XYZ file of C-alpha atoms in Angstrom:
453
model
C 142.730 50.676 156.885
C 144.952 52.920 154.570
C 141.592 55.240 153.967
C 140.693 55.366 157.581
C 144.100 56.339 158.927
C 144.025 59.189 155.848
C 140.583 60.227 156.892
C 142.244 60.571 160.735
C 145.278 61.960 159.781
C 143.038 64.854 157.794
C 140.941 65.559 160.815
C 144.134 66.000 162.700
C 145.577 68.285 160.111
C 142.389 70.354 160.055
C 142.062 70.390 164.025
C 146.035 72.130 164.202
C 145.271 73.829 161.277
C 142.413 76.156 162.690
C 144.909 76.738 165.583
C 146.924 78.015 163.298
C 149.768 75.442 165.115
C 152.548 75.498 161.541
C 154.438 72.742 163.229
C 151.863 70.345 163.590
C 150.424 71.077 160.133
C 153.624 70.155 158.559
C 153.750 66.370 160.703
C 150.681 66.116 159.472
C 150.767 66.917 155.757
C 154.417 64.797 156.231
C 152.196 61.814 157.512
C 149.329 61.913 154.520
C 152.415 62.439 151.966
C 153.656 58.678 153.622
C 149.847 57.776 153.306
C 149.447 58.770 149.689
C 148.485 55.441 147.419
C 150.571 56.884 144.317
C 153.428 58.887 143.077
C 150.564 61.511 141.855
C 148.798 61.480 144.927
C 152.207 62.207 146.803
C 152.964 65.189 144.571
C 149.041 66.501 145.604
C 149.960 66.942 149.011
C 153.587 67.919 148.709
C 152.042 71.302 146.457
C 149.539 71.891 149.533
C 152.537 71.539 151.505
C 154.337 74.355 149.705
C 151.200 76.368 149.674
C 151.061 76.126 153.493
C 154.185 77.364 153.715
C 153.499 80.305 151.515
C 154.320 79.185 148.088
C 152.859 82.609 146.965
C 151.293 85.662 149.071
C 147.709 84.645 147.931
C 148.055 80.836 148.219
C 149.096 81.269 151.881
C 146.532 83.533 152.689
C 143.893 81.999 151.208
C 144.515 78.643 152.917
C 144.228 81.393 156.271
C 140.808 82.287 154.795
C 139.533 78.903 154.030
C 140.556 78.207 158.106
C 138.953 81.480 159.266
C 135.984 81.537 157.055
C 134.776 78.258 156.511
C 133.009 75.777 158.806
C 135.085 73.021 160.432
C 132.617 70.098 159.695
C 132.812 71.407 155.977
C 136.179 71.830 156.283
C 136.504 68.336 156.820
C 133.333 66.392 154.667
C 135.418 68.437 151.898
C 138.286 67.465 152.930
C 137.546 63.931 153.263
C 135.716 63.576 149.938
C 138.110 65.387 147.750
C 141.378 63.952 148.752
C 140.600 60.612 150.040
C 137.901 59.554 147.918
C 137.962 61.022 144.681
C 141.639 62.398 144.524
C 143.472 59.153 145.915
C 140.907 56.157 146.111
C 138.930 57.246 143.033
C 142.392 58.181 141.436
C 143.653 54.951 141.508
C 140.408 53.338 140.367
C 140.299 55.671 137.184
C 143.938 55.190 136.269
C 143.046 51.405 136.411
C 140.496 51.261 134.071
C 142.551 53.968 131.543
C 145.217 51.182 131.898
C 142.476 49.199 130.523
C 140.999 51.138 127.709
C 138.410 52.365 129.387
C 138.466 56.342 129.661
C 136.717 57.908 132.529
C 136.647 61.465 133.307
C 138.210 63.938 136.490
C 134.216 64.613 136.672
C 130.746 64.032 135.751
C 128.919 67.583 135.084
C 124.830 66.896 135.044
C 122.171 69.822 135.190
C 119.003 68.116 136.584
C 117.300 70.845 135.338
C 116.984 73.439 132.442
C 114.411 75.759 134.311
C 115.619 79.190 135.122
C 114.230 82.567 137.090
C 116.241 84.642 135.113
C 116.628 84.866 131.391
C 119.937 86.022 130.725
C 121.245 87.194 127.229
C 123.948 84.840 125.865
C 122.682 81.873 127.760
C 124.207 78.735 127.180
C 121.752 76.651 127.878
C 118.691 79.530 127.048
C 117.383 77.231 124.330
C 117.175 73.993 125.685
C 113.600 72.511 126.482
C 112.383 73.830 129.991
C 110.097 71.117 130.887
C 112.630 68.288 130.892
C 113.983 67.488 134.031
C 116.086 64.598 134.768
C 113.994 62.098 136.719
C 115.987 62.002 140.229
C 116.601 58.113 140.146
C 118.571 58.256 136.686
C 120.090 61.129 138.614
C 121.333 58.968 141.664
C 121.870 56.165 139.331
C 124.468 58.332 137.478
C 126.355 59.364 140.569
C 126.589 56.058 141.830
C 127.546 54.317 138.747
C 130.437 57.108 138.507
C 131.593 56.605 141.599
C 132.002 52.973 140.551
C 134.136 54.611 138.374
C 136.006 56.538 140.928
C 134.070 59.821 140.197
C 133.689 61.156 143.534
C 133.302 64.991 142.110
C 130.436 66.286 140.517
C 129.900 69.659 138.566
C 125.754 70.267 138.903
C 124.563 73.157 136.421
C 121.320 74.045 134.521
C 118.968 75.920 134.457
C 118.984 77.338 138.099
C 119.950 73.841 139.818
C 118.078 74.613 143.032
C 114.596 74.968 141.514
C 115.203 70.889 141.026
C 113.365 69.752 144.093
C 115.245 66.891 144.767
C 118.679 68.132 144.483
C 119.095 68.471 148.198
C 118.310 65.156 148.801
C 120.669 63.829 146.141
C 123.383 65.621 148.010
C 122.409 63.845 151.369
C 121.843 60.738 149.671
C 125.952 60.528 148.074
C 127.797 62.306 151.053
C 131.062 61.197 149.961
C 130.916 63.061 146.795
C 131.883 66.938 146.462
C 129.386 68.773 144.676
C 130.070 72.228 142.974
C 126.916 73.925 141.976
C 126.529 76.899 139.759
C 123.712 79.110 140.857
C 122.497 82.525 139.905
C 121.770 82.797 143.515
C 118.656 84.364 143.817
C 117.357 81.337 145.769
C 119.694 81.493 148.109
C 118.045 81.935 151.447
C 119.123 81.204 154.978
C 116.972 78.196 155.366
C 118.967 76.736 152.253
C 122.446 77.881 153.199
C 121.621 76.253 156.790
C 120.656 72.835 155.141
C 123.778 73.200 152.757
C 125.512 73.536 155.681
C 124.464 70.549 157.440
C 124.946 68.607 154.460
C 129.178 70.238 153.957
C 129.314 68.810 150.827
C 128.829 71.198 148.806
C 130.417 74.314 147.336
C 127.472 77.045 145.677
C 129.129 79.188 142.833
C 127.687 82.313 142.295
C 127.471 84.355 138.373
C 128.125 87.663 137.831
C 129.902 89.481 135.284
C 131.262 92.537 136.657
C 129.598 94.951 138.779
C 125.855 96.004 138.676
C 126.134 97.404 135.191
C 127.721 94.769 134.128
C 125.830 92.056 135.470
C 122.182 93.602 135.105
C 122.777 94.402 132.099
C 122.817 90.323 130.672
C 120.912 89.112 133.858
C 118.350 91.573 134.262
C 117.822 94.406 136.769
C 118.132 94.027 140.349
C 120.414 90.313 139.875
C 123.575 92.521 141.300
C 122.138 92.916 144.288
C 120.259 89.661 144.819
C 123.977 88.238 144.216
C 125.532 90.228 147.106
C 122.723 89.146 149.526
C 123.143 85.378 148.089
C 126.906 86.129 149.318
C 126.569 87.519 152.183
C 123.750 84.436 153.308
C 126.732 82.084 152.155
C 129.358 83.838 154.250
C 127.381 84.668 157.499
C 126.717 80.660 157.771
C 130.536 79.995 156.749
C 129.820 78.259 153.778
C 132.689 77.847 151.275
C 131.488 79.166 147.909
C 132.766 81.037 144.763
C 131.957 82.926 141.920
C 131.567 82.601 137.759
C 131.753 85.184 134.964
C 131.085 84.877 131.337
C 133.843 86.970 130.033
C 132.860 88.838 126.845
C 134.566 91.620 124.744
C 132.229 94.305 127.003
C 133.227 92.942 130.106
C 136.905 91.983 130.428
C 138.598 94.741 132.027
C 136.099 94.918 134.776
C 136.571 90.704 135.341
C 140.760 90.983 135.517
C 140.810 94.646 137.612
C 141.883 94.550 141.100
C 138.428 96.488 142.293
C 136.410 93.799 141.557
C 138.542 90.874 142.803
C 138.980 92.253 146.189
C 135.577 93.070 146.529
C 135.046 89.319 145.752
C 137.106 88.431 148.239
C 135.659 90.910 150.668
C 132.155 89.281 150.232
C 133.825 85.559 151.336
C 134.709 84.162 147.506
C 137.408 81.834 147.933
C 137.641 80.397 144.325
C 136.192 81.120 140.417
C 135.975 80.517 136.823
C 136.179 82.673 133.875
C 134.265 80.986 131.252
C 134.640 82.731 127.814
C 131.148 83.889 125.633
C 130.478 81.069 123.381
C 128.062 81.597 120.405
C 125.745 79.116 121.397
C 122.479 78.874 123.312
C 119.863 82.102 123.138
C 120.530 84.027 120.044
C 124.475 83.481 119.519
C 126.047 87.192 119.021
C 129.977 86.496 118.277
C 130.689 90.209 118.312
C 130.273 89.419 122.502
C 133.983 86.785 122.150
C 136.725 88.463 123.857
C 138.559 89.208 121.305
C 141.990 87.203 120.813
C 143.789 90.609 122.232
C 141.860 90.302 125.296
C 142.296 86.700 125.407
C 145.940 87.333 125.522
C 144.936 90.176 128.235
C 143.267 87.404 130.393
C 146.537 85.446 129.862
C 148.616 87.909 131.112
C 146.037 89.622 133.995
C 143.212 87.012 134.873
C 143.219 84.006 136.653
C 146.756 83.177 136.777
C 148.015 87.366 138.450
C 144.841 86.927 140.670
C 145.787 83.852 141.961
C 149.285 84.843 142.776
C 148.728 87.906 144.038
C 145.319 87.580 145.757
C 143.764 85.119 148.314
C 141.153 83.897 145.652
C 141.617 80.593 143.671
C 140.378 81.532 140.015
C 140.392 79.624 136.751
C 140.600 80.066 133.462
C 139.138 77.115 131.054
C 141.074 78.511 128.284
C 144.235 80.398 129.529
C 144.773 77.190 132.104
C 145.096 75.003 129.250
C 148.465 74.121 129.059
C 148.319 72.800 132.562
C 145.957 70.330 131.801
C 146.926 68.897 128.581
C 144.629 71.332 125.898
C 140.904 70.578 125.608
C 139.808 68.244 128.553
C 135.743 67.990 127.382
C 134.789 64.828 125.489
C 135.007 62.343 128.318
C 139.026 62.984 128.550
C 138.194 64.621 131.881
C 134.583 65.540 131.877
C 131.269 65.117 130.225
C 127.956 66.950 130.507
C 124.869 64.999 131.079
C 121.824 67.632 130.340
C 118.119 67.339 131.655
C 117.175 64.662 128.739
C 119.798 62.454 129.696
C 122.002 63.411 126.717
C 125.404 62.813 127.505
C 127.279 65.673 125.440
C 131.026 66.572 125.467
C 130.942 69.720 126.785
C 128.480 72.422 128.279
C 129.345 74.551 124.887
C 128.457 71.514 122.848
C 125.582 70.812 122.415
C 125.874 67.332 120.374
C 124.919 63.967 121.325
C 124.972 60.248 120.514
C 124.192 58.562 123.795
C 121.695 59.240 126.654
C 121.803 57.848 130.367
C 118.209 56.708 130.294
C 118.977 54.055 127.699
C 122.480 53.622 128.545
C 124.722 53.210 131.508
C 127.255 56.237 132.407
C 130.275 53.778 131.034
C 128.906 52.800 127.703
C 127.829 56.556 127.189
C 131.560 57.138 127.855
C 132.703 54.469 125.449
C 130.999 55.761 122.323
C 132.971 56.533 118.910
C 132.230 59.840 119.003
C 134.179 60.475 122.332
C 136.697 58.383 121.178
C 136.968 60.793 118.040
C 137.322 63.650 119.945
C 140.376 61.937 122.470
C 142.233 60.224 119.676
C 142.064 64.539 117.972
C 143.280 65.880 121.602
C 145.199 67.839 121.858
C 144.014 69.596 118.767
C 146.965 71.937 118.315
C 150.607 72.435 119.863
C 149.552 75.816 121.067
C 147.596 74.678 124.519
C 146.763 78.209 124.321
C 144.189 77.541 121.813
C 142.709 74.411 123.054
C 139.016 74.965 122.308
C 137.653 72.662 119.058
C 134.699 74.801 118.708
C 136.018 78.833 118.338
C 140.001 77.347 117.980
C 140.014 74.840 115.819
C 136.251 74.631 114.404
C 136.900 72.599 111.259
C 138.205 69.346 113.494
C 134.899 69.485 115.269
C 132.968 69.805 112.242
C 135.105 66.636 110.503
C 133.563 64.531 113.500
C 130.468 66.114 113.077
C 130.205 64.837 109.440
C 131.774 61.144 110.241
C 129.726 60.603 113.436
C 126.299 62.832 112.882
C 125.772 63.471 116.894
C 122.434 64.872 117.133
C 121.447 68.819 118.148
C 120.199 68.650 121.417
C 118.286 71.402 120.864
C 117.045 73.560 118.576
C 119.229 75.605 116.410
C 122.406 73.760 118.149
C 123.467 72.832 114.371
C 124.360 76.749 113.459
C 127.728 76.050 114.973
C 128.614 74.160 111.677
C 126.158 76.057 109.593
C 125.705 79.837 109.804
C 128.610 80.510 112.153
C 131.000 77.996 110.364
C 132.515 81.340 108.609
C 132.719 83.665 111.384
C 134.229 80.769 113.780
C 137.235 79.940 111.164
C 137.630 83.729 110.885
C 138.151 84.530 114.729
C 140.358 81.402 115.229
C 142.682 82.358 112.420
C 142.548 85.895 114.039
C 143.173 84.069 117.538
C 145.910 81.758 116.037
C 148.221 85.068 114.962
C 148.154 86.508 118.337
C 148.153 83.420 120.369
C 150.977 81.154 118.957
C 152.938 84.390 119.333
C 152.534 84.365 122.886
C 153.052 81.306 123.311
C 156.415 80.619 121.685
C 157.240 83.259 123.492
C 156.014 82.312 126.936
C 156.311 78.285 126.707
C 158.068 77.186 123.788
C 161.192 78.957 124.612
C 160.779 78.489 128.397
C 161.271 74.924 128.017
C 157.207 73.992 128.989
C 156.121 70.367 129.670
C 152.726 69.586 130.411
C 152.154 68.549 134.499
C 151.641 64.835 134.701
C 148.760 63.438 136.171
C 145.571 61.917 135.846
């Protein structure tokens, strides 16, 4: 009864919402605050509130854009899936289980498949095996045994995830989950943003990394441009969608400048990620790591200025830290399941001990080399520097040596071989410049880490 009356009083607040009526926005956000199974859940909807209101000038005009610009019916399946199920329901069913000892993750992140129409420098994932895709029933069976778990949120990545044929499907198949798929967009078409749209569950991201030198240069010639026509396909049918960059020492100042954001939010972007290079994947170059001065330069002029100041929702996995807690990979609030089935602790790492086709999602979750990596977390007092792989490289290669997770692919092992050297250089490099900043910025400011779950 409580979850229909929520799913009503959302409706309600989306209906007034797109007619821009304030007053009956507030009642309504008042009403789903009274609603709201949990002191967390209450604090959710009291920040929308103050967003509404105009919190910040991007926050309240990018709730304006997300009225404007995006489809009702999405508006609401969205709605509906992120709050109600995975947000409140889900919420409660997760912190029930931590209560118990059982540690589930914010989100499941799966790529189906490896298989990719581009071949970008740097991948992450360029040296997995192409020819293993997950079979789609271990695929559904994951989704549905995590939302058992209250995991009503998945991350899909690959590979090009919409080369897997039955992804669509999938999607129709678990309509009360939000999906968030990262594309390279060149098979975006207006037949597929017309089915994503019936389906309004899920939000396409879109990679670049800059503008069209920047991007063709690491995705190959011509990508630029297929990613502005992906955008504008995604825009014209009023899908929400977003964007993702690989930040790397060459292209930094072209990620954070104001010429590039507003375009982004001129071609209908309404939210991002900035995803630092990691040496791993197709031949691992760690001259392309920002370097810890332009770390500190993302810090102080990505994600967190362009959120304030512009009508774009980006994040930063690194710089975002200390609102989260540190490092939030090893099953503390997401996993990566790759097309073998290996359940690994984070896109960048490419260890495993477990797969889903042998075990269920839980007892993958369970294992003592996730514990390891919770009971280490966080891995430094410096949030700032939350990252066990460029940060703090010799804790991941202790659990390395007491648990022996296998490569799951080949030449995943140079991150505690060849590049053990380089990696404990850059962090002690990072550690100078970043602990500065951080006394500075949080110690002495009096910083406590948000509280939820």
């Amino acid at each position: 009864m409580r979850e229909t009356a929520a799913v009503q009083v959302i409706n309600s607040v989306i209906w007034m919402a797109n007619r821009l009526s304030d007053r009956g926005v507030d009642t309504g956000l008042g009403l789903l605050e009274e609603l709201a199974p949990s002191p967390f859940a209450r604090r959710q909807v009291a920040a929308v509130h103050r967003h509404w209101r105009g919190e910040t000038p991007g926050s309240y005009t990018l709730f304006r854009r997300v009225l404007r610009e995006v489809d009702p019916a999405c508006q609401r399946r969205l709605a509906t899936n992120l709050v109600v199920k995975h947000h409140w329901l889900g919420g409660s069913t997760r912190t029930a289980l931590r209560q118990n000892g059982v540690v589930v993750p914010f989100t499941t992140l799966i790529s189906p498949t490896m298989r990719c129409n581009l071949t970008c420098a740097g991948c992450y994932a360029g040296e997995y095996n192409q020819q293993d895709d997950l079979p789609a029933g271990v695929f559904d069976r994951v989704l549905r045994e995590g939302k058992k778990l209250g995991v009503y949120m998945a991350v899909i990545l690959g590979g090009e995830p919409f080369v897997y044929k039955p992804l669509l499907e999938l999607f129709a198949a678990h309509s009360d989950v939000a999906f968030m798929v990262f594309t390279n967009g060149a098979t975006i078409t207006r037949q597929l943003a017309q089915r994503l749209l019936e389906l309004g569950n899920v939000v396409p991201i879109v990679s670049l990394e800059g503008f069209e030198a920047e991007t063709d240069a690491r995705r190959g010639k011509d990508t630029f441009q297929r990613v502005m026509r992906a955008m504008d396909v995604l825009r014209d049918y009023r899908l929400p969608f977003g964007f993702s960059s690989m930040v790397t020492s060459q292209n930094v100042k072209t990620v954070v400048s104001d010429e590039f954001n507003d375009m982004l939010v001129r071609k209908g972007c309404l939210l991002g990620w900035h995803f630092l290079y990691m040496p791993v994947g197709r031949e691992p170059d760690p001259s392309l790591m920002p370097t810890p001065q332009q770390r500190e330069m993302l810090r102080t002029h990505g994600a967190a200025r362009i959120r304030t100041t512009k009508p774009l929702f980006v994040a930063d996995f690194w710089n975002d830290a200390p609102w989260v807690g540190g490092c939030i990979a090893g099953g503390r609030q997401y996993v990566h399941v790759n097309s073998r089935g290996d359940v690994e602790p984070c896109i960048f790492n490419h260890f495993a001990v477990d797969n889903v086709k042998e075990k269920s999602l839980v007892d993958c979750l369970q294992s003592d080399f996730f514990k390891a990596i919770q009971a280490r977390q966080p891995y430094h007092s410096n949030l700032l520097r939350p990252c066990m792989m460029i940060d703090h490289p010799q804790v991941f290669r202790e659990i390395y040596q007491q648990y022996q997770p296998r490569p799951t692919h080949p030449g995943a092992e140079e991150l505690v071989g060849s590049l053990a050297p380089i990696l404990d250089e850059y962090s002690k490099e990072a550690g100078a410049v970043l602990d500065r900043a951080w006394e500075e910025e949080f110690e002495r400011k009096g910083f406590t880490v948000p509280v939820g779950r």
